[in-house]
Short mmCIF file of C-alpha atoms in Angstrom, two decimals:
data_model
loop_
_atom_site.label_atom_id
_atom_site.label_comp_id
_atom_site.label_asym_id
_atom_site.label_seq_id
_atom_site.Cartn_x
_atom_site.Cartn_y
_atom_site.Cartn_z
CA MET Z 1 0.00 0.00 0.00
CA GLN Z 2 2.88 2.36 0.71
CA THR Z 3 4.47 1.77 -2.69
CA TYR Z 4 1.50 1.58 -5.08
CA LYS Z 5 -1.30 3.14 -2.97
CA LEU Z 6 -3.47 0.09 -3.68
CA ASP Z 7 -5.26 -2.03 -1.08
CA PRO Z 8 -4.68 -5.76 -1.81
CA CYS Z 9 -7.85 -6.62 0.12
CA TRP Z 10 -9.84 -5.47 -2.91
CA TYR Z 11 -8.19 -8.02 -5.22
CA PHE Z 12 -8.78 -11.74 -5.62
CA THR Z 13 -5.33 -12.44 -7.09
CA THR Z 14 -1.87 -10.87 -7.10
CA PRO Z 15 -1.83 -10.69 -10.94
CA ALA Z 16 -4.89 -8.40 -10.76
CA LEU Z 17 -3.09 -6.23 -8.22
CA SER Z 18 0.04 -6.20 -10.39
CA TRP Z 19 -2.02 -5.17 -13.43
CA ASP Z 20 -3.56 -2.19 -11.65
CA ALA Z 21 -0.18 -1.25 -10.19
CA MET Z 22 1.22 -1.19 -13.73
CA LEU Z 23 -1.62 1.02 -14.99
CA LEU Z 24 -1.25 3.37 -12.04
CA HIS Z 25 2.54 3.57 -12.23
CA THR Z 26 2.86 3.98 -16.01
CA LYS Z 27 -0.27 6.14 -16.51
CA VAL Z 28 -0.78 4.26 -19.77
CA ALA Z 29 -4.24 4.15 -21.37
CA ILE Z 30 -4.82 0.90 -23.27
CA GLU Z 31 -7.38 1.19 -26.05
CA LEU Z 32 -10.25 -1.31 -25.99
CA PHE Z 33 -11.27 -3.05 -29.19
CA THR Z 34 -14.58 -1.98 -30.70
CA ASP Z 35 -14.21 -4.03 -33.88
CA TYR Z 36 -15.32 -7.61 -33.17
CA ASP Z 37 -13.50 -9.04 -36.20
CA MET Z 38 -10.32 -7.33 -35.03
CA LEU Z 39 -10.68 -8.96 -31.61
CA LEU Z 40 -11.11 -12.41 -33.18
CA PHE Z 41 -8.10 -11.76 -35.40
CA ILE Z 42 -5.90 -10.95 -32.40
CA GLU Z 43 -7.18 -13.94 -30.42
CA LYS Z 44 -6.26 -16.20 -33.33
CA GLY Z 45 -2.62 -15.29 -32.71
CA VAL Z 46 -2.74 -16.14 -28.98
CA ARG Z 47 -1.42 -19.68 -28.62
CA GLY Z 48 0.43 -20.08 -25.31
CA GLY Z 49 3.98 -21.27 -24.73
CA ILE Z 50 5.78 -24.46 -25.73
CA SER Z 51 7.00 -26.82 -23.00
CA GLN Z 52 8.39 -30.12 -24.23
CA CYS Z 53 11.12 -32.73 -23.90
CA CYS Z 54 12.91 -32.82 -27.26
CA ASN Z 55 15.61 -35.32 -26.32
CA ARG Z 56 15.28 -38.23 -23.87
CA TYR Z 57 18.94 -38.96 -23.26
CA ALA Z 58 22.29 -37.33 -23.91
CA ILE Z 59 25.84 -37.89 -22.72
CA ALA Z 60 28.67 -35.41 -23.11
CA ASN Z 61 32.21 -36.00 -24.32
CA ASN Z 62 34.60 -33.07 -24.24
CA ARG Z 63 38.02 -31.98 -23.00
CA TYR Z 64 36.63 -30.59 -19.73
CA MET Z 65 35.62 -34.09 -18.55
CA SER Z 66 37.89 -36.47 -16.67
CA ASN Z 67 36.82 -39.44 -18.83
CA PHE Z 68 37.11 -37.58 -22.13
CA ASN Z 69 37.66 -39.85 -25.12
CA PRO Z 70 39.24 -37.86 -27.99
CA ASP Z 71 38.45 -40.67 -30.43
CA ASP Z 72 34.68 -40.22 -30.00
CA GLU Z 73 32.47 -37.39 -31.20
CA ILE Z 74 32.85 -34.13 -29.26
CA LYS Z 75 29.62 -33.31 -27.39
CA TYR Z 76 28.71 -30.56 -24.91
CA LEU Z 77 25.67 -30.31 -22.63
CA MET Z 78 24.49 -26.98 -21.21
CA TYR Z 79 21.69 -26.14 -18.78
CA LEU Z 80 20.51 -22.63 -19.69
CA ASP Z 81 17.70 -20.44 -18.45
CA ALA Z 82 16.52 -16.98 -19.48
CA ASN Z 83 17.09 -13.95 -17.29
CA ASN Z 84 13.68 -12.57 -16.26
CA LEU Z 85 11.86 -14.01 -19.28
CA TYR Z 86 8.45 -12.46 -18.55
CA GLY Z 87 9.97 -9.13 -17.61
CA TYR Z 88 11.91 -9.16 -20.86
CA ALA Z 89 8.71 -9.73 -22.85
CA MET Z 90 6.91 -6.92 -21.03
CA SER Z 91 9.79 -4.53 -21.62
CA LYS Z 92 9.37 -4.76 -25.41
CA TYR Z 93 7.29 -2.38 -27.51
CA LEU Z 94 3.71 -3.68 -27.18
CA PRO Z 95 0.46 -2.95 -29.08
CA LEU Z 96 -1.34 -0.15 -27.26
CA LYS Z 97 -3.75 1.95 -29.32
CA ASP Z 98 -4.83 3.23 -32.74
CA PHE Z 99 -5.65 -0.25 -34.08
CA VAL Z 100 -6.67 -0.12 -37.75
CA TRP Z 101 -6.92 -2.56 -40.65
CA SER Z 102 -4.06 -2.00 -43.06
CA ASP Z 103 -4.02 -2.31 -46.84
CA ASN Z 104 -0.22 -2.07 -47.05
CA ASP Z 105 1.26 -4.73 -49.31
CA LEU Z 106 4.42 -5.51 -47.34
CA THR Z 107 7.31 -7.44 -48.86
CA GLU Z 108 9.77 -9.65 -46.99
CA GLN Z 109 12.34 -6.88 -47.07
CA ASP Z 110 9.79 -4.40 -45.71
CA ILE Z 111 9.29 -6.66 -42.70
CA LEU Z 112 13.02 -7.10 -42.12
CA ASN Z 113 13.55 -3.34 -42.29
CA LEU Z 114 10.96 -2.63 -39.57
CA SER Z 115 12.49 -1.70 -36.23
CA ASP Z 116 11.42 -3.68 -33.15
CA GLU Z 117 11.09 -0.28 -31.46
CA SER Z 118 8.92 1.29 -34.14
CA ASP Z 119 6.02 3.47 -32.98
CA VAL Z 120 3.88 1.75 -35.62
CA GLY Z 121 3.74 -2.04 -35.69
CA TYR Z 122 1.89 -4.81 -37.49
CA ILE Z 123 0.03 -7.97 -36.57
CA LEU Z 124 -0.01 -10.02 -39.75
CA GLU Z 125 -1.80 -12.96 -41.30
CA VAL Z 126 0.61 -14.85 -43.54
CA ASP Z 127 1.20 -18.14 -45.32
CA LEU Z 128 4.47 -19.75 -44.24
CA GLU Z 129 6.50 -22.33 -46.14
CA TYR Z 130 9.09 -24.40 -44.27
CA PRO Z 131 12.05 -24.98 -46.64
CA SER Z 132 13.22 -28.59 -46.57
CA ASP Z 133 16.85 -27.54 -46.10
CA LEU Z 134 15.91 -26.19 -42.63
CA HIS Z 135 14.15 -29.32 -41.39
CA ASP Z 136 17.19 -31.01 -39.86
CA LYS Z 137 18.44 -27.77 -38.32
CA HIS Z 138 15.06 -26.96 -36.75
CA SER Z 139 13.90 -30.51 -35.94
CA ASP Z 140 14.21 -30.12 -32.15
CA PHE Z 141 12.27 -26.86 -31.98
CA PRO Z 142 10.42 -25.91 -35.19
CA LEU Z 143 9.29 -22.32 -35.60
CA ALA Z 144 5.68 -21.05 -35.66
CA PRO Z 145 3.80 -23.35 -33.23
CA GLU Z 146 0.11 -23.86 -33.89
CA ASN Z 147 -2.94 -25.19 -32.06
CA LYS Z 148 -4.39 -28.26 -33.73
CA PRO Z 149 -5.21 -31.88 -32.83
CA PRO Z 150 -2.23 -34.25 -33.08
CA PRO Z 151 -2.68 -37.58 -34.91
CA ASN Z 152 -5.32 -39.85 -33.35
CA CYS Z 153 -6.49 -37.11 -31.00
CA LYS Z 154 -9.62 -34.95 -31.05
CA GLU Z 155 -8.49 -32.20 -28.67
CA PRO Z 156 -6.15 -29.47 -30.00
CA ARG Z 157 -2.65 -29.14 -28.60
CA LEU Z 158 0.09 -26.58 -29.11
CA LEU Z 159 2.34 -28.30 -31.65
CA THR Z 160 5.66 -27.47 -33.26
CA THR Z 161 5.76 -28.92 -36.76
CA LEU Z 162 7.75 -28.56 -39.97
CA GLU Z 163 4.56 -28.29 -41.99
CA PRO Z 164 3.57 -25.17 -43.98
CA LYS Z 165 1.17 -22.79 -42.23
CA THR Z 166 -1.76 -21.00 -43.87
CA LYS Z 167 -3.39 -17.81 -42.58
CA TYR Z 168 -1.01 -17.80 -39.62
CA VAL Z 169 -1.47 -14.73 -37.37
CA LEU Z 170 1.64 -13.36 -35.66
CA HIS Z 171 3.39 -10.17 -34.55
CA TYR Z 172 5.77 -8.69 -37.11
CA SER Z 173 8.77 -9.08 -34.78
CA ASN Z 174 8.18 -12.84 -34.71
CA LEU Z 175 7.99 -12.91 -38.49
CA LYS Z 176 11.30 -11.04 -38.62
CA LEU Z 177 12.83 -13.71 -36.40
CA TYR Z 178 11.48 -16.54 -38.55
CA LEU Z 179 12.88 -14.94 -41.69
CA LYS Z 180 16.29 -14.40 -40.11
CA LEU Z 181 16.58 -17.91 -38.65
CA GLY Z 182 17.06 -19.32 -42.10
CA ASP Z 183 20.72 -18.44 -41.47
CA MET Z 184 21.26 -18.99 -37.75
CA LYS Z 185 24.47 -17.96 -36.06
CA GLU Z 186 25.78 -19.04 -32.66
CA ASP Z 187 26.86 -16.19 -30.42
CA ILE Z 188 28.28 -16.71 -26.95
CA ASN Z 189 27.51 -13.07 -26.16
CA LEU Z 190 23.88 -14.12 -25.72
CA TYR Z 191 24.75 -15.88 -22.48
CA ASP Z 192 25.07 -14.62 -18.91
CA THR Z 193 28.05 -16.19 -17.13
CA SER Z 194 27.83 -14.19 -13.91
CA ASP Z 195 27.34 -17.31 -11.74
CA TYR Z 196 30.61 -18.91 -12.86
CA ASP Z 197 33.51 -19.25 -10.48
CA GLU Z 198 35.03 -15.81 -9.93
CA ASN Z 199 38.37 -17.12 -11.21
CA ASN Z 200 36.66 -17.63 -14.59
CA ILE Z 201 38.84 -20.58 -15.56
CA TYR Z 202 37.12 -20.84 -18.96
CA ASN Z 203 37.75 -17.16 -19.80
CA LEU Z 204 34.10 -16.57 -20.69
CA PRO Z 205 32.85 -13.00 -21.28
CA LEU Z 206 31.16 -11.39 -18.27
CA VAL Z 207 29.55 -8.53 -20.17
CA ASN Z 208 26.02 -9.92 -19.77
CA LYS Z 209 25.82 -10.31 -16.00
CA LYS Z 210 22.10 -10.59 -15.21
CA VAL Z 211 21.20 -8.63 -18.34
CA ILE Z 212 17.48 -8.93 -19.10
CA GLY Z 213 16.78 -11.00 -22.20
CA LYS Z 214 20.06 -12.92 -21.99
CA MET Z 215 20.68 -16.50 -20.85
CA LYS Z 216 22.34 -17.84 -17.70
CA ASP Z 217 24.08 -21.11 -16.88
CA GLU Z 218 22.08 -22.94 -14.20
CA ASN Z 219 25.07 -25.17 -13.38
CA LYS Z 220 27.30 -22.20 -12.47
CA GLY Z 221 30.18 -23.46 -14.56
CA ASN Z 222 30.05 -27.09 -13.43
CA ILE Z 223 30.50 -29.48 -16.35
CA MET Z 224 27.29 -31.29 -17.29
CA THR Z 225 28.10 -34.86 -18.31
CA GLU Z 226 24.80 -36.70 -18.68
CA TYR Z 227 21.08 -35.97 -19.07
CA VAL Z 228 17.85 -38.00 -18.92
CA GLY Z 229 14.45 -36.47 -19.73
CA LEU Z 230 11.13 -38.24 -19.22
CA LYS Z 231 8.75 -35.41 -20.11
CA SER Z 232 8.47 -31.64 -19.93
CA LYS Z 233 9.78 -30.39 -16.56
CA MET Z 234 10.68 -33.95 -15.46
CA TYR Z 235 14.37 -34.71 -15.90
CA ALA Z 236 17.69 -35.53 -14.22
CA TYR Z 237 21.27 -34.61 -15.01
CA LYS Z 238 24.78 -35.31 -13.75
CA THR Z 239 27.55 -32.77 -13.12
CA ASN Z 240 30.93 -33.75 -11.73
CA ASN Z 241 29.51 -37.03 -10.39
CA LYS Z 242 26.62 -35.20 -8.67
CA ILE Z 243 23.11 -36.11 -9.80
CA GLU Z 244 20.32 -33.53 -9.76
CA LYS Z 245 16.64 -34.41 -10.26
CA ARG Z 246 13.89 -32.00 -11.28
CA LEU Z 247 10.12 -32.52 -11.22
CA LYS Z 248 7.86 -29.48 -11.33
CA GLY Z 249 5.72 -29.20 -8.21
CA ILE Z 250 7.84 -31.67 -6.20
CA LYS Z 251 10.52 -30.16 -3.95
CA ASN Z 252 11.89 -33.34 -2.36
CA LYS Z 253 13.98 -35.73 -4.41
CA LEU Z 254 12.43 -39.04 -5.38
#
């Protein structure tokens, strides 16, 4: 009450309190939709978030391990998490007001040239083709998830597939990402290494300490040697002969 001047007794949930605190603190006025078709169009692009187990088992083999075999394939395992993922999403430029239907005939280059911090944005309905030369590269986490029933199932699920998409609704910044990921580059500067040993024996860059939108190493520099995944948010892994088990909702180890 001292910080936001709001009485929590008038709210059923903390998200409702947080929402009003945001409106009060930012003084922002969010425009309500009056066009029913526009509302349905936006809702078509709301799908939820993917949570899945792409790989059931993996074992590392690299020069940082005591049992490294140089004759076998070099493999690394990393346990990464995003810094303040939801806060990062909310810090981006978001749709706010002046919603209108657009007749602009945008090209691929027009989309790529749009700034993510533009005062004018687009929510688009597009047809997407998935080039076959990207299938192997994207097989673990295909782009553009969609809600539809999987094989032999009547209820829709959020699926990641390599199939083409028709009349797919998405924000223009996501379309920019999909277009760019045809030529993906690895960049260690995307990772936050602030939890590594202060001696930094691997000489990793420390420029992204706790930077919002970057990634952090959950193992704090310990070498991950083996991984077993049963399902989403149910897995175990080994680091330096120490086994960690994770099961969402269960605090004690099984």
